[in-house]
Every structure is written in C-alpha cells, then in structure tokens.
Tab-separated table of C-alpha atoms in Angstrom:
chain	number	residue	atom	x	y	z
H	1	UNK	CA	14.385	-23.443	41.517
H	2	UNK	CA	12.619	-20.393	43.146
H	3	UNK	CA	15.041	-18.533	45.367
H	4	UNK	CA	12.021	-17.865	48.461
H	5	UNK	CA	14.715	-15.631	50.681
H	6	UNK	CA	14.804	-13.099	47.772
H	7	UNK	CA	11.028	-12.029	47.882
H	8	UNK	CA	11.391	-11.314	51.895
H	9	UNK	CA	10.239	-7.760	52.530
H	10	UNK	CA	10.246	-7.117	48.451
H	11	UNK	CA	7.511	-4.369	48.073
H	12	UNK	CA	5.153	-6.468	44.917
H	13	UNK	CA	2.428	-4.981	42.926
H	14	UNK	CA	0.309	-7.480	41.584
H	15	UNK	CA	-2.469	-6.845	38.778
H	16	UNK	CA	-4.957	-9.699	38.715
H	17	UNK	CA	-4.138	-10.946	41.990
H	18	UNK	CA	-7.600	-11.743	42.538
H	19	UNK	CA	-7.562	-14.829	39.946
H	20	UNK	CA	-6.742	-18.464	39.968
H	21	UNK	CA	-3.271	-17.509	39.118
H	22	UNK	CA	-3.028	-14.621	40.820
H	23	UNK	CA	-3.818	-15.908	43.918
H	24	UNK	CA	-1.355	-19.272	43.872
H	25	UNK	CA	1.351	-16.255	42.935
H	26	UNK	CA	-0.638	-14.309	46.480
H	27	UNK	CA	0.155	-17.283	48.185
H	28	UNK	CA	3.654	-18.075	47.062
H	29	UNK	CA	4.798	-14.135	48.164
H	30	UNK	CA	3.166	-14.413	51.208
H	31	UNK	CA	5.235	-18.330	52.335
H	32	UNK	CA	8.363	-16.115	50.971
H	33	UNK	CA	7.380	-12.962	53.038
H	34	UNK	CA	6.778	-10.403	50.467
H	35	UNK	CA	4.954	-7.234	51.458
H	36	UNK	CA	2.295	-7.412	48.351
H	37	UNK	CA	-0.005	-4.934	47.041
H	38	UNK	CA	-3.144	-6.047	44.597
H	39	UNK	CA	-4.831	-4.053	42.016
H	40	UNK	CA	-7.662	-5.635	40.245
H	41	UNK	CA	-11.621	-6.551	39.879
H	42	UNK	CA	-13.564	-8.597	42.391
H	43	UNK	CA	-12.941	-12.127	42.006
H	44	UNK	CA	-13.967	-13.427	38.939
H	45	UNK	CA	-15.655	-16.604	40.011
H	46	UNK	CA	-17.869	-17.751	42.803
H	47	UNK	CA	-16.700	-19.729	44.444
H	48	UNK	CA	-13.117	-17.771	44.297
H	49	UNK	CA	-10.242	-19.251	45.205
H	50	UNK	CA	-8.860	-15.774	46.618
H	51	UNK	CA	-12.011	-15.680	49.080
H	52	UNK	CA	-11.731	-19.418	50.503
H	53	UNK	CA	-8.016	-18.768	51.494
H	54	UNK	CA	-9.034	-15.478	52.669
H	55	UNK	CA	-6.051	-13.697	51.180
H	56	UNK	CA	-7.703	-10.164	51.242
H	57	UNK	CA	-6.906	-10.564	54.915
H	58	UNK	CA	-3.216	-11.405	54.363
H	59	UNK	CA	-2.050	-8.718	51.483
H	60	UNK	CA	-2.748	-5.055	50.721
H	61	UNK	CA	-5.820	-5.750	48.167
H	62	UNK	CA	-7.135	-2.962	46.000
H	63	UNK	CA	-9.943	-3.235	44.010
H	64	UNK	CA	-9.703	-1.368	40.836
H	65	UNK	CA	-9.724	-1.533	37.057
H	66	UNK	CA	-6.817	-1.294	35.335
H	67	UNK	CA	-8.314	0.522	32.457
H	68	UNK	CA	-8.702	3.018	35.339
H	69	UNK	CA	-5.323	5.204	34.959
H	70	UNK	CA	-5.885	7.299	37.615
H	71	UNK	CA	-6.391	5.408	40.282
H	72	UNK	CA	-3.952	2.915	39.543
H	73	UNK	CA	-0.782	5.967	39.225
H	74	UNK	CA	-2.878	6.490	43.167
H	75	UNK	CA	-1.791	2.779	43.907
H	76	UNK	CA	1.838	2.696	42.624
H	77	UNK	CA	2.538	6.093	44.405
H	78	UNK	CA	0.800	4.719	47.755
H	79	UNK	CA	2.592	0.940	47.333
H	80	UNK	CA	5.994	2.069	45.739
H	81	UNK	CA	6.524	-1.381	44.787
H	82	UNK	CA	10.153	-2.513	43.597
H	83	UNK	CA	8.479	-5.409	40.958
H	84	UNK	CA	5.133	-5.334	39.321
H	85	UNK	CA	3.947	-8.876	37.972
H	86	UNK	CA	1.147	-7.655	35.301
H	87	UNK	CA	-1.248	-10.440	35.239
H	88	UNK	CA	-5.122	-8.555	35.099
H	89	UNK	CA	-6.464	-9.252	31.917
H	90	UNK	CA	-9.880	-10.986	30.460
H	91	UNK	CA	-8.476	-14.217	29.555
H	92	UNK	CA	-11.105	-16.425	27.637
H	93	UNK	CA	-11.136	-17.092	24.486
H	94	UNK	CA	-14.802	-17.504	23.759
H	95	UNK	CA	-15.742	-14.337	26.204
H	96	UNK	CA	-13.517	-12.485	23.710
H	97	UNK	CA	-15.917	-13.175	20.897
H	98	UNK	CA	-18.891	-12.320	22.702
H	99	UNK	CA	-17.141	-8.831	24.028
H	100	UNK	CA	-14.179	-8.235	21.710
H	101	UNK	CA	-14.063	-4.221	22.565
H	102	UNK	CA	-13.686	-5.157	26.498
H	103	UNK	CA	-11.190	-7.572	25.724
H	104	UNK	CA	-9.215	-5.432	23.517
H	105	UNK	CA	-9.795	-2.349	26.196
H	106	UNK	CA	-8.489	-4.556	29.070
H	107	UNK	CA	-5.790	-6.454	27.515
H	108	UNK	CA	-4.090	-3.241	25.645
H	109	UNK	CA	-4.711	-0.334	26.853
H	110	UNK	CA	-5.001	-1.858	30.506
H	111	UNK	CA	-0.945	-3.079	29.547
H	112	UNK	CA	-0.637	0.718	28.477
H	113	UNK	CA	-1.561	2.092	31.825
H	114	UNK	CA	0.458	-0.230	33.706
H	115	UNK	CA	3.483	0.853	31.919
H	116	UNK	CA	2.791	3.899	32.018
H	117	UNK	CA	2.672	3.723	35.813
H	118	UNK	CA	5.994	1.759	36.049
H	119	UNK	CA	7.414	4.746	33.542
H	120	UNK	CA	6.661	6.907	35.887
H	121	UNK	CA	7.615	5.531	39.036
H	122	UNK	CA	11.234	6.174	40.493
H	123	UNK	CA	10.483	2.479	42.001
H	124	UNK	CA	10.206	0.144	39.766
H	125	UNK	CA	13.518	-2.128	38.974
H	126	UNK	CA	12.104	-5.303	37.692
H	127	UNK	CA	8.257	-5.541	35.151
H	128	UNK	CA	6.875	-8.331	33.739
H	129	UNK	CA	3.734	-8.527	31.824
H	130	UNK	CA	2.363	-12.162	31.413
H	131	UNK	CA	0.918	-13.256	28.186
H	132	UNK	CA	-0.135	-16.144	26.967
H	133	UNK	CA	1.583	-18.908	24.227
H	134	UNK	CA	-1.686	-18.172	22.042
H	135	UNK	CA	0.362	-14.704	21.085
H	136	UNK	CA	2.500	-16.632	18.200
H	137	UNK	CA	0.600	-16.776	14.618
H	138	UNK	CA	-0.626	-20.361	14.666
H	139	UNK	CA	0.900	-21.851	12.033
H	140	UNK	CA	-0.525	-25.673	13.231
H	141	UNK	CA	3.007	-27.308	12.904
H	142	UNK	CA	4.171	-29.294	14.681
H	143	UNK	CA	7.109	-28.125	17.008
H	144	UNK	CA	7.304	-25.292	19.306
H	145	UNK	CA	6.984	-21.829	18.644
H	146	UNK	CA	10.294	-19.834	20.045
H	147	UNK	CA	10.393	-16.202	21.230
H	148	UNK	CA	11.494	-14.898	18.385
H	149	UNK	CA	8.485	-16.419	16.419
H	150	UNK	CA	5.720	-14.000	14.796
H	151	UNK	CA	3.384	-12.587	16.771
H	152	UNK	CA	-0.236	-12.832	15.876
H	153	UNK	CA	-3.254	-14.158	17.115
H	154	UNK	CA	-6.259	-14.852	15.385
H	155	UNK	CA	-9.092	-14.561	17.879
H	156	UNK	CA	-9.373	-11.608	19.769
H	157	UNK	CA	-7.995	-12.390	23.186
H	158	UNK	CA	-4.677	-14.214	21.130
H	159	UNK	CA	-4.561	-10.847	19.355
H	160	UNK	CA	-5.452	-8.443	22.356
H	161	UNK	CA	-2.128	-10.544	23.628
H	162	UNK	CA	-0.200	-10.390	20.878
H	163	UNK	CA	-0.757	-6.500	21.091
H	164	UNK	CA	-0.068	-6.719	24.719
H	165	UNK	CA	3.383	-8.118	23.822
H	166	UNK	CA	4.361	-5.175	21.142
H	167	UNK	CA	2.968	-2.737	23.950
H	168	UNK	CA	5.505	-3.914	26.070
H	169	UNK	CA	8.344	-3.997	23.712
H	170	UNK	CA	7.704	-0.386	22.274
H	171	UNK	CA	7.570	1.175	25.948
H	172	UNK	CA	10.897	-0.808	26.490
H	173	UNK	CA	12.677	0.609	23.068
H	174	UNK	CA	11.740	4.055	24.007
H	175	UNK	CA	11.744	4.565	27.242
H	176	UNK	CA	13.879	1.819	29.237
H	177	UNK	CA	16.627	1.301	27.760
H	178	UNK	CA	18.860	3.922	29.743
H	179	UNK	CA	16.943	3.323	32.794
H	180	UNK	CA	17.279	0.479	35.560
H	181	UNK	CA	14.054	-1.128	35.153
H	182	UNK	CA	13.764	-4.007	33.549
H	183	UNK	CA	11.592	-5.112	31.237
H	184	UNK	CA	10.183	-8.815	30.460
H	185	UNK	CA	7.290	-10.846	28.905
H	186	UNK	CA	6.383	-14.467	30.061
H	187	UNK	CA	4.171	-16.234	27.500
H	188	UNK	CA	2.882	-19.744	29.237
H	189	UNK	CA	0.461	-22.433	28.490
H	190	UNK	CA	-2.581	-23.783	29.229
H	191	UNK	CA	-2.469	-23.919	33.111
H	192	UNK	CA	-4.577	-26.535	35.598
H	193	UNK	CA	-4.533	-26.468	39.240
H	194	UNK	CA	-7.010	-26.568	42.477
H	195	UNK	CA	-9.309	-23.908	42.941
H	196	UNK	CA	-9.909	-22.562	39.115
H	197	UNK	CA	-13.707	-22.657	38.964
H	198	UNK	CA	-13.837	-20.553	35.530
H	199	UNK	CA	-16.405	-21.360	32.597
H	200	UNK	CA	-14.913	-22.604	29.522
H	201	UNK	CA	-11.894	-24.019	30.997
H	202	UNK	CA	-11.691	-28.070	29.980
H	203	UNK	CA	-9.988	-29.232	33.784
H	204	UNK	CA	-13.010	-26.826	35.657
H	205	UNK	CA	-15.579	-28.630	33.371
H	206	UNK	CA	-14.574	-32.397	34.562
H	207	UNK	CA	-14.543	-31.201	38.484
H	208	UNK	CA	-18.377	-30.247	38.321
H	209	UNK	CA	-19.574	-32.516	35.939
H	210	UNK	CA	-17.274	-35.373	38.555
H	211	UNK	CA	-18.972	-33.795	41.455
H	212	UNK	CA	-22.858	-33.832	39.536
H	213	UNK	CA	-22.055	-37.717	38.647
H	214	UNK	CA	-22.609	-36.554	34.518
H	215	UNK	CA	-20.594	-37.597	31.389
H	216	UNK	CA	-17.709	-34.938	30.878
H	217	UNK	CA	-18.881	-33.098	27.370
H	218	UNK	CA	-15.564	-32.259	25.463
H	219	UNK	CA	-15.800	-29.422	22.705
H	220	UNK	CA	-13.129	-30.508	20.920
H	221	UNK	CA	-10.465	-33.336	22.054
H	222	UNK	CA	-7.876	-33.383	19.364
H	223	UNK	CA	-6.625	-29.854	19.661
H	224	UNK	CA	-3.627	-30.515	21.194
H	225	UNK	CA	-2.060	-27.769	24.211
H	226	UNK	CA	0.945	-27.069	26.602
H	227	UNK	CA	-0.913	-28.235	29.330
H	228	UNK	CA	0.986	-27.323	33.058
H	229	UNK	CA	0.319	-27.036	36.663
H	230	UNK	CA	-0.300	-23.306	37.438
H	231	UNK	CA	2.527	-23.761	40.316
H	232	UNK	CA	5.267	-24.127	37.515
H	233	UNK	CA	4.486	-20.594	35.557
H	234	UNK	CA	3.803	-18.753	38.821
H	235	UNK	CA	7.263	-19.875	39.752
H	236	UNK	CA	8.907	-19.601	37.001
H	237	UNK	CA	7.393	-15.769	36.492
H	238	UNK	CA	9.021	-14.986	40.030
H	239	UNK	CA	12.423	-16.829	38.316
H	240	UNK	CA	12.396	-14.081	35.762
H	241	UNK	CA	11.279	-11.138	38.398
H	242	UNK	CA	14.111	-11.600	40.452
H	243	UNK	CA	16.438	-12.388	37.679
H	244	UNK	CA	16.490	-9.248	35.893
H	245	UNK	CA	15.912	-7.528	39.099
H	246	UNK	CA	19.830	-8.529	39.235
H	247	UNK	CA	20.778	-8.527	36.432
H	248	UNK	CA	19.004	-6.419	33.614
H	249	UNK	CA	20.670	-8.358	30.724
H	250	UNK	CA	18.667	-11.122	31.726
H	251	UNK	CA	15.648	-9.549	30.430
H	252	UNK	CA	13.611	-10.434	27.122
H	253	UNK	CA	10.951	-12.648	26.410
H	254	UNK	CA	10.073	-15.951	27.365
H	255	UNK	CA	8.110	-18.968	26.922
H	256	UNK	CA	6.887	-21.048	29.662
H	257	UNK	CA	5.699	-24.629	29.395
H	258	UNK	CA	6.005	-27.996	29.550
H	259	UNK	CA	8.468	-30.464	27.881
H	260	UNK	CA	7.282	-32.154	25.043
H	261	UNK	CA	6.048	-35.354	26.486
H	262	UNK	CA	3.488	-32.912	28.461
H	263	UNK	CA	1.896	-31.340	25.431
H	264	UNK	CA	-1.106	-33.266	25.567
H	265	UNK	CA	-4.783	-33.218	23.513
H	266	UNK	CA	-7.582	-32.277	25.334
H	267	UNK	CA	-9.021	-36.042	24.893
H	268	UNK	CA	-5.757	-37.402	26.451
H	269	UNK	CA	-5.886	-34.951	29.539
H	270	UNK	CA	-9.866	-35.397	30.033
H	271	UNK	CA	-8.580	-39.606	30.042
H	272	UNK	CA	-6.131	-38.619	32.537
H	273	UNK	CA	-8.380	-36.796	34.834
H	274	UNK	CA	-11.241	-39.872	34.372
H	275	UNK	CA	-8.345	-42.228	35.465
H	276	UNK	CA	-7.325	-40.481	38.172
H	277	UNK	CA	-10.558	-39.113	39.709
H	278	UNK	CA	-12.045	-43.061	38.983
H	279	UNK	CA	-8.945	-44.423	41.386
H	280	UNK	CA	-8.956	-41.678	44.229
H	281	UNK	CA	-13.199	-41.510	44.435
H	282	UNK	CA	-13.893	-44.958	43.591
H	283	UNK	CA	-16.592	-43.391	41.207
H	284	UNK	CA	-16.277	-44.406	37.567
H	285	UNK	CA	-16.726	-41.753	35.143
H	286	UNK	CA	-16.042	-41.037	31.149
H	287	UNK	CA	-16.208	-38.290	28.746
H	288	UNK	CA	-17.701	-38.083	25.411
H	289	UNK	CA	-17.045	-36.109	22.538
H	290	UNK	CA	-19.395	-33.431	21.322
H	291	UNK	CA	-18.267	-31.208	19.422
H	292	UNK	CA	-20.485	-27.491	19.726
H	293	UNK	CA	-19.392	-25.860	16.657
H	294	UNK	CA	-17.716	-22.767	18.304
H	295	UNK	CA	-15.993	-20.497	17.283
H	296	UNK	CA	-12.341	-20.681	15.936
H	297	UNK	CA	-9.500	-21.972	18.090
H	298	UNK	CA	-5.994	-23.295	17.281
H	299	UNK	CA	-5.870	-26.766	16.894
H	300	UNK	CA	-1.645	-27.688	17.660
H	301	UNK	CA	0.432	-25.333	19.693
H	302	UNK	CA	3.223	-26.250	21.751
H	303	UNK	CA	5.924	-24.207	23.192
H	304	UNK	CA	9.821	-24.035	22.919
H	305	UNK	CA	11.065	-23.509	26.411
H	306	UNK	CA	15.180	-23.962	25.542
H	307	UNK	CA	15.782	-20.009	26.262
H	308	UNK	CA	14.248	-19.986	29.741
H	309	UNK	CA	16.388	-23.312	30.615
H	310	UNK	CA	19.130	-22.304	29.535
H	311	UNK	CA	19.068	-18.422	30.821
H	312	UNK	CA	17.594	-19.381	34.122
H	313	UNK	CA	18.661	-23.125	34.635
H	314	UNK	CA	14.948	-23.703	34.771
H	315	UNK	CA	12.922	-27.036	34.121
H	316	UNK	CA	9.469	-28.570	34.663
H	317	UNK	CA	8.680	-30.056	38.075
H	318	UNK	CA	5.191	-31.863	37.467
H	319	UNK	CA	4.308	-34.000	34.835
H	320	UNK	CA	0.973	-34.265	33.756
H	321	UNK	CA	-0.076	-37.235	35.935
H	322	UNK	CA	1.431	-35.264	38.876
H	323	UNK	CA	-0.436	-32.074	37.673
H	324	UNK	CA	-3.590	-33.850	37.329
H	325	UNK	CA	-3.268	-35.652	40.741
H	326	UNK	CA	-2.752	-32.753	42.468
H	327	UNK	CA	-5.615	-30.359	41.049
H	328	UNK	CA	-7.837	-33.742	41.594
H	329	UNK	CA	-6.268	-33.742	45.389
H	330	UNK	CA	-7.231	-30.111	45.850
H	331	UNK	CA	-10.869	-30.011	44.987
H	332	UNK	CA	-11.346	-33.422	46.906
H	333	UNK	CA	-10.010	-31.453	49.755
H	334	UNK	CA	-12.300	-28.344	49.123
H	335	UNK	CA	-15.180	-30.913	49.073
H	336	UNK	CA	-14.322	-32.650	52.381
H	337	UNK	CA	-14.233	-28.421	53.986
H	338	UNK	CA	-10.629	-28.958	54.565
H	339	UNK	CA	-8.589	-25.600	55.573
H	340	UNK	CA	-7.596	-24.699	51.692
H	341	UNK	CA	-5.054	-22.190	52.725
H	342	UNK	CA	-2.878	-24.946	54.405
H	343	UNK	CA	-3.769	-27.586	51.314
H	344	UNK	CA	-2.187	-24.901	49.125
H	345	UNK	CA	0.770	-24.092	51.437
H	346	UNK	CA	1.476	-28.196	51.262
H	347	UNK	CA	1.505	-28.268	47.269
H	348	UNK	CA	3.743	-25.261	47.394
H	349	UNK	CA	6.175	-26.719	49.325
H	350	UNK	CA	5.748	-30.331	47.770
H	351	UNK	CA	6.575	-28.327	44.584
H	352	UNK	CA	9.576	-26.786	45.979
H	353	UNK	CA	10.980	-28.984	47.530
C-alpha cells in the first residue's frame, strides 16, 4: 500500500487539482503532509468538491491554464516542486465531440507545456502524466489491453490521450534519458467516488435523479468498463510517484484498474447503485434503458493490471459493492450537511488501513 511518511514535506505540483480526482489526490497529500502546489481552471462543477472541503485554504492553489506556457514555467520556478502529478485535462467524451479543437489544445499541447516545464526545471525527479484506459485502439475483445498494446483512440478525447501518451514518451526518448527525472504514464479506468457532480458521468446521473425521486435514464447499459473507486488510482498514481522517485528503473507505463470480477456493464453498476441506495434510504428506485443515439463509444474495454502488481506489489482494495457503498455513503452525508472534509479523511483512512 501507499507509503504516507514518504510524501511529508515533498514539494507536489499538481495540474487539475481542482477536479473530482484532483482533489481526493489534494486531500490524500495533505493527511500525508505534503507541501502542494495547484495549477489549473476554476472548479469544473458547481457544486465542487474542491470548494465544500475548502482545500484552496489548505494548499498553494493557482488558477491557470495549462495551455498557458508562460505562466505555468512562473509556477514551477515559484513552487520548485520535486514531483509533478499531470492530471488537468478536458476529460469527457461527448464534450470532446462538441469542442474537439479545445480538447485536442488541452489534452496535447497542455501535456507539451508541462513537460516542457519539468525539462526545464533543475527540480523535478519524479513526472507522471495520467491518461486514461480509453488510449488503447479498441479492438472490443474480450481481455485486457496491456501496456504494450496499440495506442489509438477513436473519439477525440481517447485520441487527444492517446497523443498525450506519445507526447510523453518522445520528451522521455530525447530528453530524459541521461537525466534523473523520471518519467511515467498511468492509464486508469472508469472512476466513481463521493463528490463527482460532472454531466455525462453514469454514477453522477443516479445521485440526482436518487435525490429528484426519477427513473435513472441509462444511455447505453451493455458497454461494459473498468469501473473503480477514485481512492484506488489516486493511490496507486502516488505508488508510482514515489517509486521511480527511488528508483528510476521503475518507470514506464502503467495500467490501473480493477480485477476482472470488477469490470462491470453500465446496467450491472446502475443495479448495484439501485440496490444499494434502495437499502441505505429506504426509497425504492430503478433505471430504465434508453438508449439516445450518441455518438460513438467503445462498447468492451477492460484493463490488464499484472505489470503494476507485480512491479509495485500493488492490488485492488474495493470491490464494486464497497465502491458503490461508499460513493452512496458520501453524498448521503453531503445531503445530511455533514463536515465533508472529515467524511473524506474517514474513507481515506478506511481505505488505507
């Protein structure tokens, strides 16, 4: 698991920090005592979980756009941070239909400017630019796709990712391989977890139709999806961080997800949450399939996850009952006005422990 004492006093840059998994990786830092520096847009979302646990109060928070290269070289020379945990990116599929040239601007070239920040710095010993497992060319089979797989993505936030990925391994051929920095990628799946109010997210979608006492509407509930608590990538990204931090052979590329028995279709995790939310509320509720005709997503993807278990002795801690019971637990606690900061420090430890 996570070694916490390691991150005490580390100097972090953050990109993103202001999203749902940004600010569960905020939080984490801040229960190890990391000194952490943020670089990114205003919350995406409102409500945000970064606002109700009032972690601009707690961290050095910049705002800033990462396609801005100027003022982010400002940042790293102000912060000198040791790691930088690249997670600022526009990450929705159907967003990157409607604005494919953002997408592409943010998701490349905004990975271009970060490198070329950590290039430049004389601080920087450990990089890691998180992806997504959409990256591999989606052949619909039906085991996981490994590291080594193609990259490819067909829409244009996969692709903008799979870009994002060759980005990262160019500036590592050419310019760190005589250096001390190290260089990694984390591609991880579909993530759920308390305090992700995005559009167009499936777990999002059953909390406010739940909370509005409607039918859950589900696009499409046989693609199938590496569905994880966003505690087990944010730890596992801070596994990799500190591992190449000490030890630069340690490096590469790797997948993050959860074992098979986890990869679930949407219609199976949308039964889970109706179960689940039915038993804790006492307030029946169902979903129904309705297809909207959308635009193109994968239908099968799952992840091979041998490389990080056996590099980093790494390994799922929630299932997907536990996942579900906990995101349910969280937003049933934001409901009842419940101090969120200390709800989140209780999963954390619960999933450290």
């Amino acid at each position: 698991m996570l070694d916490m004492s390691f991150y005490k006093n580390k100097k972090i840059l953050i990109t993103g920090h202001t999203g749902f998994k940004g600010s569960w990786m905020c939080q984490v830092l801040l229960m190890a005592g990391a000194d952490i520096t943020g670089y990114a847009l205003k919350p995406p979302t409102n409500p945000a979980l970064f606002e109700i646990c009032q972690l601009e109060n707690q961290i050095n928070s910049v705002t800033g756009d990462i396609r801005d290269l100027a003022h982010l070289k400002e940042i790293f020379e102000a912060a000198r941070p040791e790691i930088v945990i690249h997670m600022a990116a526009q990450p929705l599929v159907r967003e990157s239909y409607q604005n494919p040239v953002y997408t592409y601007d943010t998701n490349v070239m905004g990975t271009v400017n970060v490198l070329e920040c950590v290039r430049t710095s004389p601080f920087v010993k450990s990089f890691l630019n998180v992806t997504t497992d959409k990256v591999y060319k989606n052949r619909e089979w039906e085991w996981g796709y490994r590291e080594n797989e193609e990259l490819n993505g067909f829409d244009p936030y996969s692709n903008s990712k799979s870009c994002s990925e060759l980005v990262t391994d160019s500036y590592r051929s050419s310019f760190f391989t005589e250096s001390d920095t190290a260089i990694s990628t984390a591609r991880a799946g579909n993530v759920i977890g308390g305090g992700d109010f995005a559009k167009d997210r499936i777990i999002p979608d059953c909390i406010r139709a739940a909370q509005s006492g409607e039918d859950i509407i589900v696009r499409n509930p046989y693609s199938t999806r590496p569905y994880e608590h966003v505690l087990e990538p944010v730890t596992a990204y801070l596994m990799i961080a500190q591992a190449q931090y000490e030890d630069k052979k340690t490096a590469g590329s790797y997948n993050v997800g959860p074992d098979e028995t986890d990869c679930l279709t949407t219609g199976e995790l949308v039964t889970l949450f109706c179960k689940n939310w039915t038993e804790k509320t006492n307030q029946p509720i169902k979903w129904i399939n309705k297809y909207d005709g959308g635009p193109h997503e994968a239908g099968f993807l799952k992840l091979d996850c041998s490389k990080l278990k056996r590099t980093l002795k790494w390994s799922p801690r929630w299932n997907a009952q536990t996942a579900v019971e906990k995101t349910i637990e969280w937003f049933l606690a934001y409901s009842n006005h419940e101090n969120m900061t200390e709800r989140m420090k209780k999963q954390i430890s619960e999933f450290c422990s």
